[in-house]
PDB file of C-alpha atoms in Angstrom:
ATOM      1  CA  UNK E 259       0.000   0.000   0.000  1.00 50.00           C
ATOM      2  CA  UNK E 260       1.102   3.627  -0.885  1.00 58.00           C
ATOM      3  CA  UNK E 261       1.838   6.159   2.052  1.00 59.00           C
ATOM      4  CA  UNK E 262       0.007   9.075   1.231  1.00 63.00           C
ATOM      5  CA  UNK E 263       1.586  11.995   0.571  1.00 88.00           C
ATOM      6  CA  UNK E 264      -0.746  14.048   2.453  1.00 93.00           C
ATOM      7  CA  UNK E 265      -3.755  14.159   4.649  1.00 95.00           C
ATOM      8  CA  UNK E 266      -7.056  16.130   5.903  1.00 97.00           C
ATOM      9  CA  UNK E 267      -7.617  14.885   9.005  1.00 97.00           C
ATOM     10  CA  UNK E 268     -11.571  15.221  10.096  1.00 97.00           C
ATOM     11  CA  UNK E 269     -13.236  15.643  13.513  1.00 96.00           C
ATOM     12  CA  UNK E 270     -16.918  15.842  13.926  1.00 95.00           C
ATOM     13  CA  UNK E 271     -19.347  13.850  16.245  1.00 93.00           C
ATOM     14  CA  UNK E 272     -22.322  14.159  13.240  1.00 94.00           C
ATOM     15  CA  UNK E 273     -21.726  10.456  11.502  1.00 95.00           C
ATOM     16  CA  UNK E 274     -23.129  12.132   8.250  1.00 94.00           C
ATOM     17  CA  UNK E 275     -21.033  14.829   8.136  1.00 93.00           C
ATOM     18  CA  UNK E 276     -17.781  12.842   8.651  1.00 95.00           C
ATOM     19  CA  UNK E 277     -19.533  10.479   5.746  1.00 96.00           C
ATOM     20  CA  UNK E 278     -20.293  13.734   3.146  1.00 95.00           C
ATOM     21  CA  UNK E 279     -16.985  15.001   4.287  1.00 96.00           C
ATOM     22  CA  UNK E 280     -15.010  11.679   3.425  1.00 96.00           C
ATOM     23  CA  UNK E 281     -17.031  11.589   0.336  1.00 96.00           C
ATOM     24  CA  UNK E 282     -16.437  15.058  -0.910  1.00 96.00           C
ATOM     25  CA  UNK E 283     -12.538  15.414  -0.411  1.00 95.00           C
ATOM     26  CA  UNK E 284     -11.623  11.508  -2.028  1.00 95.00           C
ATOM     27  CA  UNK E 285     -13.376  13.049  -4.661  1.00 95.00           C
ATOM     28  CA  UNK E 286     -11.147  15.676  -5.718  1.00 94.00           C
ATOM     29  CA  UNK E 287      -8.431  13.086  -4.295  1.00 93.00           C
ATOM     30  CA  UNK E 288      -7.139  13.616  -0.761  1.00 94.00           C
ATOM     31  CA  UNK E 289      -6.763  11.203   1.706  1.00 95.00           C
ATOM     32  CA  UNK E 290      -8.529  12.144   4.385  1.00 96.00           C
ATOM     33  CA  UNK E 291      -9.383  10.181   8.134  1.00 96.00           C
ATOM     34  CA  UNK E 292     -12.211  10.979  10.152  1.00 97.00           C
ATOM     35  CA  UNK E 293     -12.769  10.735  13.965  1.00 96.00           C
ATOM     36  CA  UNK E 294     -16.183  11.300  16.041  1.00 94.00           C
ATOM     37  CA  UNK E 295     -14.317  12.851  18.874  1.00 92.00           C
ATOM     38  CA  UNK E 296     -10.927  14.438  20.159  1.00 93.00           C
ATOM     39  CA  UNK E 297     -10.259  11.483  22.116  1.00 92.00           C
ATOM     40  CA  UNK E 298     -10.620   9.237  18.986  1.00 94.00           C
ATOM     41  CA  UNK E 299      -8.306  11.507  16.972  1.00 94.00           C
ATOM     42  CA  UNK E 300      -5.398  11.914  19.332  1.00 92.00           C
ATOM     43  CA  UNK E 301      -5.586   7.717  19.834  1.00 93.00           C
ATOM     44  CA  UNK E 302      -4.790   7.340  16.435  1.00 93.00           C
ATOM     45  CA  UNK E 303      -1.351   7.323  14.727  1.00 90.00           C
ATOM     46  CA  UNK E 304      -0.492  10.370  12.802  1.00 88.00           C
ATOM     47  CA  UNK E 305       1.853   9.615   9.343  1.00 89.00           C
ATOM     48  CA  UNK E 306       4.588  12.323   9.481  1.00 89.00           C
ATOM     49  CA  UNK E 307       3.469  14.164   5.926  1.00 92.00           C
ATOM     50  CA  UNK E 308       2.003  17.279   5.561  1.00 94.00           C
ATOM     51  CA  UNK E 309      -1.727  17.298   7.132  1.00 95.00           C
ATOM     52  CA  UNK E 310      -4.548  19.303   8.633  1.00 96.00           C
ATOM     53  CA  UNK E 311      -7.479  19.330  10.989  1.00 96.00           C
ATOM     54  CA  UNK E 312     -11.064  19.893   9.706  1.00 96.00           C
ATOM     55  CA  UNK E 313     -12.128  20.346  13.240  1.00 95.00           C
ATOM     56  CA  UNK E 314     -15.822  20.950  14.623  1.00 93.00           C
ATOM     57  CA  UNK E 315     -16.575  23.568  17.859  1.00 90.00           C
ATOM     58  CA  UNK E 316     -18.980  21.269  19.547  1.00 87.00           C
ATOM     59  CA  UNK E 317     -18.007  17.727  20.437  1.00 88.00           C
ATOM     60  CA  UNK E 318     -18.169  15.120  22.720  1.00 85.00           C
ATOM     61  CA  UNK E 319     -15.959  15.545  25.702  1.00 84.00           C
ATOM     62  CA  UNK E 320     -12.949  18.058  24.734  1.00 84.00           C
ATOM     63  CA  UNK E 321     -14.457  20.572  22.436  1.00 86.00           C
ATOM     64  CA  UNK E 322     -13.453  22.121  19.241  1.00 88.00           C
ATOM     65  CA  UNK E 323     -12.165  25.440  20.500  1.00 87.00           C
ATOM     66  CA  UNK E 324     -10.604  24.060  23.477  1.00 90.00           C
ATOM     67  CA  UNK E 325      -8.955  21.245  21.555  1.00 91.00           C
ATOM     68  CA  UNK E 326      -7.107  23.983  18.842  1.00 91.00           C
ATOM     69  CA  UNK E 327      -5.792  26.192  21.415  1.00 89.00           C
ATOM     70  CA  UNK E 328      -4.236  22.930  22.724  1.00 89.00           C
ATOM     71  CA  UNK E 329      -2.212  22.714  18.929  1.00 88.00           C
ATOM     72  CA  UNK E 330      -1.438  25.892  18.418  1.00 85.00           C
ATOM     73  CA  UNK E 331       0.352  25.953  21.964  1.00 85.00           C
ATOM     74  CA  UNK E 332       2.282  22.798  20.461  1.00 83.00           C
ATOM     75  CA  UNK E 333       5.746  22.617  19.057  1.00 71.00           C
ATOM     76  CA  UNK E 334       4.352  20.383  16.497  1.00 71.00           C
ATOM     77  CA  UNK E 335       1.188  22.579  15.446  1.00 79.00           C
ATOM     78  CA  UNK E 336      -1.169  21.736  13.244  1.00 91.00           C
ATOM     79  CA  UNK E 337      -3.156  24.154  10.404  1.00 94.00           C
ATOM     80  CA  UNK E 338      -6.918  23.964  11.543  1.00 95.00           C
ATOM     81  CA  UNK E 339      -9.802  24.749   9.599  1.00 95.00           C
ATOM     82  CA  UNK E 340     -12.646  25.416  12.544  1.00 93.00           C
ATOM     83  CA  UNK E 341     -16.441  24.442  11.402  1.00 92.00           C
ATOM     84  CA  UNK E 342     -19.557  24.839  13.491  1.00 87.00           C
ATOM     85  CA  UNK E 343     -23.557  24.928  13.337  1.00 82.00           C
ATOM     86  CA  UNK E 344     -23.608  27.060  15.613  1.00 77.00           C
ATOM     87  CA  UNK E 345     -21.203  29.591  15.586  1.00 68.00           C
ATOM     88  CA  UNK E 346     -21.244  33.455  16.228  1.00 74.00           C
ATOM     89  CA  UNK E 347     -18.725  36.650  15.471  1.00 76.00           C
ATOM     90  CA  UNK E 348     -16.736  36.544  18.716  1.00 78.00           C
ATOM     91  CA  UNK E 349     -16.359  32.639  18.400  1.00 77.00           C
ATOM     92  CA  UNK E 350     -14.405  33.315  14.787  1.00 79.00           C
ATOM     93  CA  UNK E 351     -12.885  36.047  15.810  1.00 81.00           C
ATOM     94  CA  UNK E 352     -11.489  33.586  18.686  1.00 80.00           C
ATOM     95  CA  UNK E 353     -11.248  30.860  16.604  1.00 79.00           C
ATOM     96  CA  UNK E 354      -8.935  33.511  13.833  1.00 84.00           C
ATOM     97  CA  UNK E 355      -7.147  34.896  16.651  1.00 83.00           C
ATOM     98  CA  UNK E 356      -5.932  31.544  17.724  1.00 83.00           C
ATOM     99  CA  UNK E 357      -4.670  30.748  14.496  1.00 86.00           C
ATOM    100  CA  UNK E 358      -6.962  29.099  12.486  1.00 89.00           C
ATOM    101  CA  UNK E 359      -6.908  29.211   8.765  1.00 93.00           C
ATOM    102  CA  UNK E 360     -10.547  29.638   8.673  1.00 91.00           C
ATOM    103  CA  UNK E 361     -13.867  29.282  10.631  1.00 90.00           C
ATOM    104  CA  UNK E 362     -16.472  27.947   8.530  1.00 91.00           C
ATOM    105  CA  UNK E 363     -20.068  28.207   9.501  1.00 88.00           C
ATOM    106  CA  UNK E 364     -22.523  24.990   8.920  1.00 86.00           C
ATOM    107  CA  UNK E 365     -23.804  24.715   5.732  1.00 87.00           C
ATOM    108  CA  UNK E 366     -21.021  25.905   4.386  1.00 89.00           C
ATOM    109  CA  UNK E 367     -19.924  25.966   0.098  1.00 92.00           C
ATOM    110  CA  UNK E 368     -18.049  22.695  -0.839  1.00 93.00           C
ATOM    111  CA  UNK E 369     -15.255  24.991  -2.867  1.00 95.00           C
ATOM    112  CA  UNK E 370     -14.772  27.129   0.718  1.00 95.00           C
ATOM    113  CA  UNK E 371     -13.690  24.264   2.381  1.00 95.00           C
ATOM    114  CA  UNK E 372     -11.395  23.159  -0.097  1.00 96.00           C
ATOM    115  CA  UNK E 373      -9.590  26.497  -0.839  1.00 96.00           C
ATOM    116  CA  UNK E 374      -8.951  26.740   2.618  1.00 96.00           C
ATOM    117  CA  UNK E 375      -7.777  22.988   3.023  1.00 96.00           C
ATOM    118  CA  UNK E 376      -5.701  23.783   0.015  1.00 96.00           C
ATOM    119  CA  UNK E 377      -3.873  26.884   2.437  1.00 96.00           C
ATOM    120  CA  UNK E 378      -3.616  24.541   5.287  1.00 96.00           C
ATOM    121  CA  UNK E 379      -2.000  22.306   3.448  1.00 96.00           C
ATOM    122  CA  UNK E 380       0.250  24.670   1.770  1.00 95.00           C
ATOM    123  CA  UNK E 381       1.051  26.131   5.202  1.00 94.00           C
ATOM    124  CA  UNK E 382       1.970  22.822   6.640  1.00 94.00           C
ATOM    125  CA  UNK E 383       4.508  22.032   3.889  1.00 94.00           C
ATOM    126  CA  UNK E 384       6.181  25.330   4.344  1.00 94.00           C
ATOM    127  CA  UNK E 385       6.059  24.987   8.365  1.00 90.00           C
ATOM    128  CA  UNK E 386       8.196  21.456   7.672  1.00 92.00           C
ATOM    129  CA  UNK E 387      10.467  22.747   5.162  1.00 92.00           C
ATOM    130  CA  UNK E 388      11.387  25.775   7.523  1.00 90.00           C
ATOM    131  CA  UNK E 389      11.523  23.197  10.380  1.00 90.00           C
ATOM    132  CA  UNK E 390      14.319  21.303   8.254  1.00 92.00           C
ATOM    133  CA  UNK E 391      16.097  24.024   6.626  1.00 93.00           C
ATOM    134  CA  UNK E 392      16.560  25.255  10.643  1.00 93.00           C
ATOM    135  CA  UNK E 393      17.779  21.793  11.454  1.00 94.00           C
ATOM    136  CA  UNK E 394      20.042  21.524   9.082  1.00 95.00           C
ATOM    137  CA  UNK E 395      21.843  24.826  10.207  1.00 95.00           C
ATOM    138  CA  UNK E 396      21.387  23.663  14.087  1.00 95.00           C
ATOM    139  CA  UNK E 397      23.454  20.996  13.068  1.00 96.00           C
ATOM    140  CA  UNK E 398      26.167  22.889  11.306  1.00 96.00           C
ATOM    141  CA  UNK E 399      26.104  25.467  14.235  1.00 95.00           C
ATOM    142  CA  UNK E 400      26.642  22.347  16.479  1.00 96.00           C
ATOM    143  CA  UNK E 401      30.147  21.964  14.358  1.00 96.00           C
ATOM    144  CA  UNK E 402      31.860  25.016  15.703  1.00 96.00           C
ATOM    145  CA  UNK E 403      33.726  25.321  18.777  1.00 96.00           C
ATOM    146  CA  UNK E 404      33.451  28.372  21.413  1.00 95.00           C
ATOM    147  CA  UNK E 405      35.821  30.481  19.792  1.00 95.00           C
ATOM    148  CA  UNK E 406      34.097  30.376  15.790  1.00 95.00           C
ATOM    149  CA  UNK E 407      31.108  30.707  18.038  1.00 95.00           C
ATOM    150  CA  UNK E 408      32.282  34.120  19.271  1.00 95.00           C
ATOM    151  CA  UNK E 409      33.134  35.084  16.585  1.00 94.00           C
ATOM    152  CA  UNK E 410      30.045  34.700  14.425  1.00 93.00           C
ATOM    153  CA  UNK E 411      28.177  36.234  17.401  1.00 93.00           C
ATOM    154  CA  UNK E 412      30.248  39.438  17.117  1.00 94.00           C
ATOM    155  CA  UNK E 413      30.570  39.113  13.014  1.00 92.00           C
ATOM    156  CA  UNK E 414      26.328  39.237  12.711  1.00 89.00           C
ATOM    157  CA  UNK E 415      26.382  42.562  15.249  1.00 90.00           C
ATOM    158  CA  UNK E 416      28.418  44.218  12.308  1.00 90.00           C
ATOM    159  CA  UNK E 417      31.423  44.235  13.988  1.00 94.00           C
ATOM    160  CA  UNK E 418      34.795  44.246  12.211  1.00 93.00           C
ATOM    161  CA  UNK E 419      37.920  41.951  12.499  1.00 93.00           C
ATOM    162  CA  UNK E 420      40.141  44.530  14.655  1.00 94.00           C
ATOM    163  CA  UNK E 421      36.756  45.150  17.069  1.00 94.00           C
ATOM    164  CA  UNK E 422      36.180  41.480  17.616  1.00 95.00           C
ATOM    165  CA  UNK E 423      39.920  40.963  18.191  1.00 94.00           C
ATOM    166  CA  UNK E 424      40.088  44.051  20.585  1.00 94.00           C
ATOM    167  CA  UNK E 425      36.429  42.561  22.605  1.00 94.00           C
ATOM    168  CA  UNK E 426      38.226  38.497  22.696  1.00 94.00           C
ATOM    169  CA  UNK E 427      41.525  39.438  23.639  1.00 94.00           C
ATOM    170  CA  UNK E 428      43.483  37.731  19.851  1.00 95.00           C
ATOM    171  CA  UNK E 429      44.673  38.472  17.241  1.00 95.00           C
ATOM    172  CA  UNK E 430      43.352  39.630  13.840  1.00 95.00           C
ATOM    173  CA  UNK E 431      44.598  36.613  12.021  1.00 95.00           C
ATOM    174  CA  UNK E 432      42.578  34.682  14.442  1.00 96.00           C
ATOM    175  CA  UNK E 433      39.923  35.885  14.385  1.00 95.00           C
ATOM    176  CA  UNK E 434      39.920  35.843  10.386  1.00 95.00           C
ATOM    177  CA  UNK E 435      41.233  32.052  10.852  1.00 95.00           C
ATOM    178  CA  UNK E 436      37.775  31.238  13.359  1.00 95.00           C
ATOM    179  CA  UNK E 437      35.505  33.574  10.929  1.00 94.00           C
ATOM    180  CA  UNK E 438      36.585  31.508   7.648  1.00 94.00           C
ATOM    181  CA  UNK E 439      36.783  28.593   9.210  1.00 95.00           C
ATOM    182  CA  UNK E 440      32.845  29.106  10.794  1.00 95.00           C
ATOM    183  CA  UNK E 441      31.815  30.008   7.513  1.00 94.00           C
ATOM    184  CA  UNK E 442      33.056  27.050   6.102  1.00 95.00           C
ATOM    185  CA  UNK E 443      31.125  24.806   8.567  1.00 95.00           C
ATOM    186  CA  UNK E 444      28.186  26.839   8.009  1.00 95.00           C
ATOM    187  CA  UNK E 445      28.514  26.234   4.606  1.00 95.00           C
ATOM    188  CA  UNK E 446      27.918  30.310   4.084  1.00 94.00           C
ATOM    189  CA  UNK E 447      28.717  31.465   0.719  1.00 92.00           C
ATOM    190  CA  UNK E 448      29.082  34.950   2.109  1.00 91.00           C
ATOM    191  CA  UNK E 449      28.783  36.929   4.768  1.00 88.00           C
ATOM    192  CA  UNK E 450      25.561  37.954   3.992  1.00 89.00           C
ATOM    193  CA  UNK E 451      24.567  34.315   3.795  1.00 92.00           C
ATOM    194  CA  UNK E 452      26.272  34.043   7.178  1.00 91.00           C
ATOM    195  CA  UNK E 453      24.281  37.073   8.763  1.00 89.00           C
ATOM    196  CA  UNK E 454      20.420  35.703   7.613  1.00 90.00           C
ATOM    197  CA  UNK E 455      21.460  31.874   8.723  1.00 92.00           C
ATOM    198  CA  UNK E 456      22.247  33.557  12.216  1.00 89.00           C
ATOM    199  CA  UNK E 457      18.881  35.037  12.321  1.00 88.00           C
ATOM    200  CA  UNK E 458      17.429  31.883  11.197  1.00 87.00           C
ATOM    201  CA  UNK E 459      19.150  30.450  14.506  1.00 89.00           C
ATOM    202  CA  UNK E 460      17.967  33.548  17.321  1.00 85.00           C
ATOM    203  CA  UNK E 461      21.960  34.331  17.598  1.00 83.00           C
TER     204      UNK E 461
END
C-alpha cells in the first residue's frame, strides 16, 4: 500500500457529516481520516506528511475550541480549519485569533472548504520545510567550537575583524582564521549568507 503523501484529518461527532466530508474530499483526491471525537483523533497514529485538521466547535468531551488552542500551543502545530452549526462573530474572531486558517459556519460551500484545506496544506509544507532548513543549520552550528562561536556572534552585530579581536583578547589573524573557518562549517557562501542563517538560529 502507498503512504500518502498528504492528509485532511476530520473531527466531527455528526456520523453524516464525517460520511459527506469523506465523500467530498476523495473526490477531488485527498486522503482524508475521520474521527467522532478528540479522544478518537489523538488515539490514532499520525503519518509524518504534511496534514490538517477539519475540526468541529462542539463535540463530545474536549471541544473544538478548546482542543485547537491545545495545537497551536504545540511545538508540532497543526493548520486547523474550525467548522460549526452554531457559531457566532466573537467565536471566529477567537477561533482567527488563535490561528486558524478559517472558521467555517454549517452549511457551508463545498469549494470554501477546499480552498482553505488547500492553504492549510500549503502552510503545513512550508512549516516542515522551515523546520528542516533550521535543522540543518542547528546541526552545522553544532560543528563550531566556542571560539568560531564568538566570533560569528560578534561578526552578525556588524562588527569588524580589529573590534572582535580588541572585545576576545586575539589576534586579527585569528579571528579571520575562526571567521573563515565558521563560515566554512556553516557552509555560508558569504557573509551575507552568514548574517540571515544567524537570524534563522535567534543568535
Amino acid at each position: 500500500m502507498t503512504e500518502p503523501r498528504q492528509i485532511v484529518f476530520v473531527i466531527d461527532d455528526d456520523p453524516a457529516i464525517r460520511e459527506a466530508l469523506d465523500s467530498l474530499l476523495r473526490s477531488v483526491g485527498l486522503d482524508v481520516r475521520c474521527f467522532g471525537s478528540v479522544k478518537e483523533f489523538i488515539a490514532a497514529p499520525r503519518p509524518d506528511i504534511p496534514s490538517c485538521l477539519v475540526l468541529d466547535v462542539r463535540l463530545p468531551g474536549k471541544s473544538g475550541m478548546d482542543f485547537h488552542k491545545e495545537i497551536a500551543q504545540s511545538e508540532a502545530a497543526l493548520p486547523v480549519i474550525m467548522m460549526t452549526g452554531h457559531g457566532d462573530i466573537p467565536m471566529s474572531v477567537q477561533a482567527m485569533k488563535t490561528g486558524a486558517i478559517d472558521f467555517l459556519a454549517k452549511p457551508f460551500r463545498e469549494q470554501d472548504l477546499l480552498d482553505a484545506i488547500e492553504a492549510a496544506l500549503e502552510k503545513d509544507r512550508l512549516i516542515r520545510k522551515q523546520t528542516a532548513e533550521l535543522t540543518i543549520l542547528r546541526d552545522r552550528l553544532a560543528t563550531l567550537n566556542e571560539g568560531e562561536r564568538n566570533v560569528v556572534a560578534r561578526v552578525v552585530k556588524g562588527l569588524l575583524n580589529k573590534q572582535i579581536a580588541g572585545e576576545l583578547g586575539v589576534s586579527e589573524i585569528t579571528v579571520k582564521v575562526r571567521r573563515a573557518q565558521a563560515m566554512r562549517k556553516m557552509q555560508a557562501n558569504s557573509l551575507a549568507e552568514l548574517i540571515r542563517m544567524a537570524a534563522q538560529l535567534g543568535l
